GROMACS .gro file of C-alpha atoms in nm:
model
  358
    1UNK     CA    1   1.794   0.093   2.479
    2UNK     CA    2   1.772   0.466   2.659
    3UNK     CA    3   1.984   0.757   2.713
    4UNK     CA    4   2.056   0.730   3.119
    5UNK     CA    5   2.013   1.090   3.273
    6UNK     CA    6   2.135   1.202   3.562
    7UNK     CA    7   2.112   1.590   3.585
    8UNK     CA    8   2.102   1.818   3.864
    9UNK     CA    9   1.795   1.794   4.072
   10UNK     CA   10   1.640   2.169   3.961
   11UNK     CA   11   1.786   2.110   3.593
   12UNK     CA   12   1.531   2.049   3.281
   13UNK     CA   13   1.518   1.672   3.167
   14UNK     CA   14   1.584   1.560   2.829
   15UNK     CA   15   1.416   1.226   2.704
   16UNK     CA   16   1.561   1.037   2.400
   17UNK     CA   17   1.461   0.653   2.428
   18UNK     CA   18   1.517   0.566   2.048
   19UNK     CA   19   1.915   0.472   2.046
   20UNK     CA   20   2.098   0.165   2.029
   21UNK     CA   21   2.342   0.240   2.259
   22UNK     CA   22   2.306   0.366   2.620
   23UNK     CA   23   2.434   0.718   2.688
   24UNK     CA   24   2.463   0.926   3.071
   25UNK     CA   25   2.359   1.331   2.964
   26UNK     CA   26   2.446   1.534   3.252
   27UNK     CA   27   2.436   1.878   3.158
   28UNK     CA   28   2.157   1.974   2.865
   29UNK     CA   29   2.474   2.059   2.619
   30UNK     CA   30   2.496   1.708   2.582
   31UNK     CA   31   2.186   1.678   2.424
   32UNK     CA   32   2.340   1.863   2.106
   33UNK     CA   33   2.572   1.557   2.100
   34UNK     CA   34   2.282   1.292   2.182
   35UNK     CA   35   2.084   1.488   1.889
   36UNK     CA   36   2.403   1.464   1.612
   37UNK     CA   37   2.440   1.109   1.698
   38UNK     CA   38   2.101   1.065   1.657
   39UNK     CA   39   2.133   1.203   1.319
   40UNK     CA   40   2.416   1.065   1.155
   41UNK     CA   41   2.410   0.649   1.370
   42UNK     CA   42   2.019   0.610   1.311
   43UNK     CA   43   1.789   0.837   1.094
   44UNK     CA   44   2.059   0.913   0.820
   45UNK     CA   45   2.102   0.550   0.763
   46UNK     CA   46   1.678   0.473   0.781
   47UNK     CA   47   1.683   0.768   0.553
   48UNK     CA   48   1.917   0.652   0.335
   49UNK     CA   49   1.829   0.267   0.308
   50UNK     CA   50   1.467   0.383   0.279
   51UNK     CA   51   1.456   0.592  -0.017
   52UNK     CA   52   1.743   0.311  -0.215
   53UNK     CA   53   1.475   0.106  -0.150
   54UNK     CA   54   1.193   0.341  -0.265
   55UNK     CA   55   1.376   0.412  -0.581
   56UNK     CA   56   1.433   0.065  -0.663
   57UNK     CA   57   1.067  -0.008  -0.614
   58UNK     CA   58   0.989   0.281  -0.860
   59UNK     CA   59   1.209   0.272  -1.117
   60UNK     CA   60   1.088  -0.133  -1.195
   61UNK     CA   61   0.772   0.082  -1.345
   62UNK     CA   62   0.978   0.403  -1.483
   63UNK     CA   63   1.335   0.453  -1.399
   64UNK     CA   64   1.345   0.832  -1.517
   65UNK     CA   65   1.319   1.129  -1.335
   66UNK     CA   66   1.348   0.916  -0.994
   67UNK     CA   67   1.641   1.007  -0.864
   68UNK     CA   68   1.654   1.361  -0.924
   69UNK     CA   69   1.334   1.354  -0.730
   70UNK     CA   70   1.496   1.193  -0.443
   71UNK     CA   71   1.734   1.417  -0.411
   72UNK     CA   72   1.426   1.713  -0.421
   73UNK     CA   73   1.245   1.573  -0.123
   74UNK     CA   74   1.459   1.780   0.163
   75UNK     CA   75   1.402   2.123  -0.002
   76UNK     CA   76   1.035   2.015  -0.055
   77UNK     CA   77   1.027   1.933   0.276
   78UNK     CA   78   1.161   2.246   0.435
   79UNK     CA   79   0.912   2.449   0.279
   80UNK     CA   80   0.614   2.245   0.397
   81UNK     CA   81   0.742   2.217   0.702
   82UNK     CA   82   0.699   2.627   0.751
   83UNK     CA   83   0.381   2.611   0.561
   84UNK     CA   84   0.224   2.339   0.793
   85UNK     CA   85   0.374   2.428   1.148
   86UNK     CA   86   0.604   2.100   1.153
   87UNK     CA   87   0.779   2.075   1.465
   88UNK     CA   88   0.955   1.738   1.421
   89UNK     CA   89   0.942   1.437   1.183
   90UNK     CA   90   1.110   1.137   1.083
   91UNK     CA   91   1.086   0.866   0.814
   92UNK     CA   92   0.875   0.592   0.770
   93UNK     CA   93   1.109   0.301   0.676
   94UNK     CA   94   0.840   0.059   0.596
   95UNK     CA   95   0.728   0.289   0.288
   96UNK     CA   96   0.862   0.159  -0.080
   97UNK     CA   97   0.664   0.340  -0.339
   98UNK     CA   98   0.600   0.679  -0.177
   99UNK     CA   99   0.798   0.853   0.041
  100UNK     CA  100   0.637   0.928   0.370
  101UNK     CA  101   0.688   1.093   0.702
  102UNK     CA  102   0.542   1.055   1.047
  103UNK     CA  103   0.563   1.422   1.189
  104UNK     CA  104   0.383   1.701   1.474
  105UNK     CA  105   0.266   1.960   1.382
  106UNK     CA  106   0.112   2.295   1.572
  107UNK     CA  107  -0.127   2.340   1.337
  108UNK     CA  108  -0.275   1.974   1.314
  109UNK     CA  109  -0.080   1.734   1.559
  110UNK     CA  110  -0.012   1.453   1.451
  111UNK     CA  111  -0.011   1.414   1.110
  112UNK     CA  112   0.122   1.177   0.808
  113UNK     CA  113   0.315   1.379   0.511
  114UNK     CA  114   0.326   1.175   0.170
  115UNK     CA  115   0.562   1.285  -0.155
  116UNK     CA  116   0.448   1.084  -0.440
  117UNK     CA  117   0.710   1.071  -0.738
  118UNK     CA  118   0.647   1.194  -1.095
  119UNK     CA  119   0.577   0.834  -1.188
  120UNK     CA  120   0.361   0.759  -0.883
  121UNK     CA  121  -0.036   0.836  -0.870
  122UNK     CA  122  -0.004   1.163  -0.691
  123UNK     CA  123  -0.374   1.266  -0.859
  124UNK     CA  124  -0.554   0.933  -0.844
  125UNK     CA  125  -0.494   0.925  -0.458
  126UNK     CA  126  -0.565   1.300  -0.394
  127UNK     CA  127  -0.864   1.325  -0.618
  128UNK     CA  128  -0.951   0.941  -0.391
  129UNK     CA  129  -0.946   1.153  -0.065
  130UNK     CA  130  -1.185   1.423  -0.199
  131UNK     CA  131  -1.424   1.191  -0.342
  132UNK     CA  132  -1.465   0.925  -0.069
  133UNK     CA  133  -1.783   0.931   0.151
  134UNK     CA  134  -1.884   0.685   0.444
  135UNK     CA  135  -1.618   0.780   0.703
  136UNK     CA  136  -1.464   0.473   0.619
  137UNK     CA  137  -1.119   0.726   0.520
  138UNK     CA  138  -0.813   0.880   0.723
  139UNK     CA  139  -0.858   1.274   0.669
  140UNK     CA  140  -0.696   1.508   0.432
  141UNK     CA  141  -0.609   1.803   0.569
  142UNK     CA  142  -0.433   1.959   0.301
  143UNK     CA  143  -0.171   1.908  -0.024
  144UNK     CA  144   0.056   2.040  -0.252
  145UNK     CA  145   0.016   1.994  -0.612
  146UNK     CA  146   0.386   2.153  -0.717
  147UNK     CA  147   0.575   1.907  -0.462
  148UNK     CA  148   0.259   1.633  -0.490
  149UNK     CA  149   0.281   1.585  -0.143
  150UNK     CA  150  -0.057   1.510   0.076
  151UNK     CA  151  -0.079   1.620   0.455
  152UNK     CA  152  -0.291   1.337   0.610
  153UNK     CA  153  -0.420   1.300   1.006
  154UNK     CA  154  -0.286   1.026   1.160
  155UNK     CA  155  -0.462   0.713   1.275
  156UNK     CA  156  -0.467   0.710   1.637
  157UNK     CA  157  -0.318   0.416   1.776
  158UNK     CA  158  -0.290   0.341   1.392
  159UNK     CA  159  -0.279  -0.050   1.487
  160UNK     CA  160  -0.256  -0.280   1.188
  161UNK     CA  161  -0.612  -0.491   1.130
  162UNK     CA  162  -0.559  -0.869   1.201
  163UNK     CA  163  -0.762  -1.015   0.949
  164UNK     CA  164  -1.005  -1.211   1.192
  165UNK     CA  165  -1.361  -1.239   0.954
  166UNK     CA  166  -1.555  -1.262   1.248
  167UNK     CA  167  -1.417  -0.924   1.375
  168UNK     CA  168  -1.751  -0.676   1.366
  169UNK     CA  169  -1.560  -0.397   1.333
  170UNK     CA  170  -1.385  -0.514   1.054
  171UNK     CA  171  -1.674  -0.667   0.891
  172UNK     CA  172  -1.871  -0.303   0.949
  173UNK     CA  173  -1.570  -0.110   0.793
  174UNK     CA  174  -1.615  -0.300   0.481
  175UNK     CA  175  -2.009  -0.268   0.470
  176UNK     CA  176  -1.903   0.104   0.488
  177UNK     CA  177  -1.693   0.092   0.186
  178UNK     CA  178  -1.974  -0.097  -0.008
  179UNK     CA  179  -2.235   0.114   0.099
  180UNK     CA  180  -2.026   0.428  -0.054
  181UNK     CA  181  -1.897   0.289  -0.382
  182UNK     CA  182  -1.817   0.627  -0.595
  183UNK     CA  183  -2.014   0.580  -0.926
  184UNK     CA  184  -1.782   0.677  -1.263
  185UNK     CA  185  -1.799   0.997  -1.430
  186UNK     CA  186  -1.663   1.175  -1.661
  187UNK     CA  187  -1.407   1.421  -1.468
  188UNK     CA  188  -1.201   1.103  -1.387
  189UNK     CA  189  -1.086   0.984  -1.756
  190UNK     CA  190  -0.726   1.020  -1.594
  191UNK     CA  191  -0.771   0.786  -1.357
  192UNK     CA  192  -0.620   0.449  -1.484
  193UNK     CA  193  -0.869   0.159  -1.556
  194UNK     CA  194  -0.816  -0.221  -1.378
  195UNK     CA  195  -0.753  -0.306  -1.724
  196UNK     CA  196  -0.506  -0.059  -1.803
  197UNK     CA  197  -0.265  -0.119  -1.491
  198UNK     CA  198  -0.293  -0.502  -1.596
  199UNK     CA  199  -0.183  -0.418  -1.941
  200UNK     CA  200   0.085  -0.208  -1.800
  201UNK     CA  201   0.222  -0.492  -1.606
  202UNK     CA  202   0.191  -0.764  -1.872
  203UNK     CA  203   0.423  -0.507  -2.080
  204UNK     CA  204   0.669  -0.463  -1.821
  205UNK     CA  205   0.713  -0.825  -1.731
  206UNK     CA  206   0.744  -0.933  -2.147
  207UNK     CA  207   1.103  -0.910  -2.083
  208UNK     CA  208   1.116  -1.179  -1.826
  209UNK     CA  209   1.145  -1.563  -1.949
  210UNK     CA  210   1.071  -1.671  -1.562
  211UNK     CA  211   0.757  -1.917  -1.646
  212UNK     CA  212   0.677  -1.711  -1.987
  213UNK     CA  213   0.464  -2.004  -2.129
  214UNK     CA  214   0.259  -2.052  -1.799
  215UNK     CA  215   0.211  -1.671  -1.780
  216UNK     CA  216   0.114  -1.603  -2.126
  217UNK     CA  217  -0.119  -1.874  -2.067
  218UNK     CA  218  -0.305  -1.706  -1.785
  219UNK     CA  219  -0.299  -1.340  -1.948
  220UNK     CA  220  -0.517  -1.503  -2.206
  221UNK     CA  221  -0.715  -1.652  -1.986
  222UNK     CA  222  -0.730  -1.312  -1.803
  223UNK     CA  223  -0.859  -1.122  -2.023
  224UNK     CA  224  -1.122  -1.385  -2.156
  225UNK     CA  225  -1.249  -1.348  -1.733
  226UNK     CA  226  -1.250  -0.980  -1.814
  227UNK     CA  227  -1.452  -0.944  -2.134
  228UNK     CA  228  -1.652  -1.234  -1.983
  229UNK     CA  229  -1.761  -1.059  -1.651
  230UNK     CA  230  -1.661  -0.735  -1.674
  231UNK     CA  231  -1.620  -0.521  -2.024
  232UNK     CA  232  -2.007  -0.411  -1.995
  233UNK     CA  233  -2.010  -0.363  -1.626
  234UNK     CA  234  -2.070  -0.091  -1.445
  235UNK     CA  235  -1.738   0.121  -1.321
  236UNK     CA  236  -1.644   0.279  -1.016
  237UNK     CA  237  -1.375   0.493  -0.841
  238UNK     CA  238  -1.209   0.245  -0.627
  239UNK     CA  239  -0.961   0.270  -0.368
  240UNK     CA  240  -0.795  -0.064  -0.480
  241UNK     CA  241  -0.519  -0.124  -0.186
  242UNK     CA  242  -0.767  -0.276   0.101
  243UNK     CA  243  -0.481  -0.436   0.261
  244UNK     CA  244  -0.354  -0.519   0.614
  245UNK     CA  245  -0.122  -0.221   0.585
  246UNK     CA  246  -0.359   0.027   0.487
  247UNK     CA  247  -0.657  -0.070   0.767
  248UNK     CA  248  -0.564   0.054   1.107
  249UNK     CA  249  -0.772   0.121   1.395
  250UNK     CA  250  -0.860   0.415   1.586
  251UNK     CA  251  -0.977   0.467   1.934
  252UNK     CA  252  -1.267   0.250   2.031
  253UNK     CA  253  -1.213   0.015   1.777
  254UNK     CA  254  -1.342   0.202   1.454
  255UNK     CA  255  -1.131   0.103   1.173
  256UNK     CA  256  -0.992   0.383   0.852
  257UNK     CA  257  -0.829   0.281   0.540
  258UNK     CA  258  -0.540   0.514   0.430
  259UNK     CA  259  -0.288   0.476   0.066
  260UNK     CA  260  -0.567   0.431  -0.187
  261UNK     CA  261  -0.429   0.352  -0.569
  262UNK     CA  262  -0.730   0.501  -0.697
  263UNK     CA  263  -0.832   0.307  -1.010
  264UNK     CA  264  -1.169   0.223  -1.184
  265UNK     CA  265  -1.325  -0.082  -1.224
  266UNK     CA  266  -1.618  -0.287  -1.139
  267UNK     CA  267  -1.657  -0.291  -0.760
  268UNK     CA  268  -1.548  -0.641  -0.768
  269UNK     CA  269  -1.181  -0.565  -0.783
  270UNK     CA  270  -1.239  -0.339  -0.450
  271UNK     CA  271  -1.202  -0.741  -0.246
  272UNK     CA  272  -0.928  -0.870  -0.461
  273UNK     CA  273  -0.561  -0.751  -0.322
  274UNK     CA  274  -0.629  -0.885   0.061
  275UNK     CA  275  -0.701  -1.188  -0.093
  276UNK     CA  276  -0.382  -1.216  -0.198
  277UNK     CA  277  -0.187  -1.012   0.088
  278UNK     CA  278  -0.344  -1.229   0.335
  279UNK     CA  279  -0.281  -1.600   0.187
  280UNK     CA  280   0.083  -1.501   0.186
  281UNK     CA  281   0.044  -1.478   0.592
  282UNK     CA  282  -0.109  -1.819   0.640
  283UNK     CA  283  -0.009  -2.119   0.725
  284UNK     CA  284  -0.342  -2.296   0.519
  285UNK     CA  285  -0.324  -2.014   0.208
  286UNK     CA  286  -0.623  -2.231   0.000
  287UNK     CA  287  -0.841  -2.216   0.320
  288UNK     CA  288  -0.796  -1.869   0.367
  289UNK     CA  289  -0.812  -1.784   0.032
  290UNK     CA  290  -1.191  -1.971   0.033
  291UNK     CA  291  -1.253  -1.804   0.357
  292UNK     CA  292  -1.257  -1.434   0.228
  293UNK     CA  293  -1.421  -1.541  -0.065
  294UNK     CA  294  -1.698  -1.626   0.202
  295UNK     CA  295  -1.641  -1.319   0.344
  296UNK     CA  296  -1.657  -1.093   0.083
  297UNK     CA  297  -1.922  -1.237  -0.073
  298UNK     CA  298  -2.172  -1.074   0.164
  299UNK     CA  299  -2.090  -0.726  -0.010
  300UNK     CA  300  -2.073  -0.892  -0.420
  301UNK     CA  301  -2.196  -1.121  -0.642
  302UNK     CA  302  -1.947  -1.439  -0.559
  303UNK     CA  303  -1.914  -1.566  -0.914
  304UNK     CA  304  -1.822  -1.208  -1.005
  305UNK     CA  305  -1.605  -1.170  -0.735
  306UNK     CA  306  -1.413  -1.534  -0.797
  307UNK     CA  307  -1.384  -1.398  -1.183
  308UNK     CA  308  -1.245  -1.050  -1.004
  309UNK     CA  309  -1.018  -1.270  -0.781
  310UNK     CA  310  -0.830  -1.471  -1.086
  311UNK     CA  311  -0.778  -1.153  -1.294
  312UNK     CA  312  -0.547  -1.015  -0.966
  313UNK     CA  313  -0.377  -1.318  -0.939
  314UNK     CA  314  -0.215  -1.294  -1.293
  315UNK     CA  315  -0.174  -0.883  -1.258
  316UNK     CA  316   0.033  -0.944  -0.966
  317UNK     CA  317   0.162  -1.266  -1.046
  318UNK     CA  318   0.348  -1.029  -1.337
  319UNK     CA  319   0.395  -0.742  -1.110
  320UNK     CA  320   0.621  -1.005  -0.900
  321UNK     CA  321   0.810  -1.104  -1.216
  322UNK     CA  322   0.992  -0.784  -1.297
  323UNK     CA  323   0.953  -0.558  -0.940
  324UNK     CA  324   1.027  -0.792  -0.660
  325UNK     CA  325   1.427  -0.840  -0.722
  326UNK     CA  326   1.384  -1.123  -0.525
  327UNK     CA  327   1.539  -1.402  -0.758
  328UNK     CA  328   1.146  -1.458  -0.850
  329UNK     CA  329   1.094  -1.623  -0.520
  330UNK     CA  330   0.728  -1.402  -0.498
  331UNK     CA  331   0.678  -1.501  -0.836
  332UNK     CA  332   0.652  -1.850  -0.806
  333UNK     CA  333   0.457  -1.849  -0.496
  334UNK     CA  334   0.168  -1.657  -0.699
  335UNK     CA  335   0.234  -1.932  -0.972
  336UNK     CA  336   0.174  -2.239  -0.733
  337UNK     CA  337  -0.121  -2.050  -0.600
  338UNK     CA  338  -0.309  -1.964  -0.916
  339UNK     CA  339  -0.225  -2.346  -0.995
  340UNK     CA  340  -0.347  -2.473  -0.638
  341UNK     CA  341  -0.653  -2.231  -0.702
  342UNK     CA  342  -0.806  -2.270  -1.009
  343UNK     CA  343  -0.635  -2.592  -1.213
  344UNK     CA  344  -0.675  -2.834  -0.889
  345UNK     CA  345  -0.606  -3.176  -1.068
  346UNK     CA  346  -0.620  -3.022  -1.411
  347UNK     CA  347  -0.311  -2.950  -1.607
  348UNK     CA  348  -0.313  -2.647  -1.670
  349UNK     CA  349  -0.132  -2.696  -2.042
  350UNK     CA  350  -0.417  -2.879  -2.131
  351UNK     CA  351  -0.741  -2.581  -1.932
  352UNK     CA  352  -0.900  -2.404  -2.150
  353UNK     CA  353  -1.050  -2.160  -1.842
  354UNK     CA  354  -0.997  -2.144  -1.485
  355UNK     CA  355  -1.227  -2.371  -1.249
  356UNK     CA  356  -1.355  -2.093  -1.008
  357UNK     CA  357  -1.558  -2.419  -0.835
  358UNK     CA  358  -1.211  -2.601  -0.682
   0.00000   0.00000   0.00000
C-alpha cells in the first residue's frame, strides 16, 4: 500500500508509504489529512492494542499502579522528546513488558526510547548497560530515573539472529559475553537473584491447579539442582534474556544484544532462556535442544550447564501457568518438554531426579 502523488511538477513531494489504503495528495494541504488519518486508522489503534497488551503482560506479576502508568507515558514522553531532540516516533507493537518507541532524533539519530513500569526492572537493566564490557551491548546514550525511561542507539539494520550454531559471528558474540562475565559485588544487593525470580514465579503460579502435582514435583526437584550445583557457586551480573529477539546484527555482520533482565546467578543461567526460545521454533525441539547444549558447552561446564538448563525449564514452565492467558496451551508444551527431556522412559511419578544423560 502507498499514498499515490501527483503534484505539480515544481511543488515539494510528500512520501507516506505506511497506509492500508491508497490515497492521490495533490496539493501539500492534503498531507494534514493523510497525517490525521494516519493517526487515528493506524498508530492510535497499534498504540492502543499495544499497551492492553503490555498491561496485561504486567499486571500477571503486579496489577497495581499499571494503569495509571499507562496513562503517564504521553506526558513523559513530551518532555523527553524536547530534552532529547525527538523529531518523530512511533510504537513498537511487538513490545509486551516495556513500553518502547522507535524514534529520530537530532541529537542522536536513530535511537530506541524504553519506559519501564513501576513493577518492571527499570534499575537492573540501567545499572546492566553501565556495567557491561566486551562490546558485545547496544549503547546507552542517556536515561531518566523520574520517568525510568532509557534512550538507547539503535541497531543498524537491527536484523533478528537466526540461530544457525555454525554462524561465526554468532558463535564470536557469545565468546564475547563469556569473556566479560561481570563478577558480583556488593553495590548490586538490589539486583534480584536466579533464585529469587524462581521463587517469585512458583508463588504466583500456587493459584493455578493446571498440572499442580507434576509442577510441585519439579519445583522440588528444582531446587535440589540448585543447592546441588549452584548455592556455593560463584555469582555474576547477568544479562539473562540472550534470546532471538534481543540479538540483532549490525553492519558487517557484528552482532549486539539489547533488553537485558539483569539478574545474578552463576554464569550458567547466562545459556539457559534460548534454549528454550529456540526449541519452541523447531520442528525437531529434543535435537535442538541437545544441539545448543553442544553449543554452549564450549563457553561452561556442560553438567553445570544441563543442571542450569532444568532449573529454567520449571521457572518458566510456571511463568507460562499464570502469564500466558493462553488457556495454558504454553504451559503444557514446557510440560511435555521437561518430560521428553529429562524423564525419557521414566515416569516421572515414580524419578526421584532428572536424567540430564537422555
Amino acid at each position: 500500500p502507498y499514498i499515490f502523488h501527483q503534484m505539480p511538477k515544481d511543488s515539494k513531494p510528500f512520501y507516506c508509504f505506511d497506509y492500508p489504503y491508497t490515497m492521490k495528495l495533490t496539493y501539500a494541504r492534503d498531507l494534514k489529512i493523510a497525517e490525521l488519518l494516519y493517526e487515528e486508522i493506524i498508530e492510535k489503534p497499534r498504540r492502543e492494542k499495544t499497551i492492553q497488551k503490555m498491561n496485561l503482560w504486567l499486571s500477571s506479576f503486579k496489577p497495581e499502579g499499571i494503569m495509571e502508568w499507562a496513562s503517564q507515558i504521553p506526558e513523559y514522553s513530551r518532555d523527553l522528546c524536547i530534552r532529547w531532540e525527538i523529531t518523530s516516533y512511533i510504537i513498537n507493537p511487538k513490545a509486551f513488558s516495556t513500553c518502547v518507541y522507535e524514534a529520530e532524533s537530532k541529537k542522536y539519530g536513530k535511537v530506541i526510547i524504553k519506559f519501564h513500569s513501576p513493577a518492571g526492572r527499570f534499575n537492573s537493566e540501567l545499572a546492566y548497560y553501565q556495567c557491561a564490557k566486551g562490546d558485545f551491548m547496544a549503547k546507552l546514550l542517556d536515561y531518566d530515573i523520574e520517568y525510568r525511561a532509557l534512550l538507547i542507539r539503535k541497531v543498524l539494520p537491527g536484523t533478528l539472529v537466526k540461530f544457525d550454531i555454525s554462524d561465526e559471528a554468532l558463535f564470536s558474540f557469545f565468546r564475547r559475553v563469556s569473556d566479560n562475565f561481570i563478577p558480583y559485588n556488593k553495590s548490586f544487593y538490589e539486583i534480584p537473584t536466579i533464585l529469587d525470580e524462581f521463587n517469585k514465579n512458583v508463588q504466583c503460579a500456587k493459584n493455578y491447579t493446571f498440572e499442580l502435582r507434576f509442577r510441585e514435583k519439579m519445583e522440588n526437584m528444582a531446587m535440589n539442582v540448585y543447592d546441588k550445583y549452584f548455592k556455593n557457586s560463584e555469582c555474576f551480573f547477568l544479562h539473562r534474556d540472550l534470546q532471538r529477539r534481543n540479538i540483532l546484527r549490525a553492519m558487517h555482520g557484528t552482532i549486539f544484544a539489547i533488553d537485558p533482565l539483569g539478574v545474578i546467578g552463576a554464569k550458567e543461567f547466562e545459556y539457559t532462556i534460548e534454549l528454550i526460545v529456540e526449541t519452541r521454533q523447531r520442528k525437531d525441539p529434543v535435537k535442538c535442544h541437545k544441539e545448543l547444549i553442544d553449543f554452549f558447552s564450549n563457553f561452561v561446564d556442560r553438567e553445570r550447564l544441563l543442571a542450569a538448563a532444568f532449573f529454567i525449564w520449571v521457572h518458566k514452565l510456571d511463568e507460562y501457568v499464570f502469564c500466558k492467558h493462553d488457556d495454558f496451551e504454553m504451559a503444557a508444551w514446557a510440560m511435555k518438554m521437561i518430560k521428553d527431556l529429562y524423564f525419557d522412559n521414566i515416569q516421572w511419578e515414580l524419578a526421584e531426579a532428572p536424567n540430564f544423560y537422555n
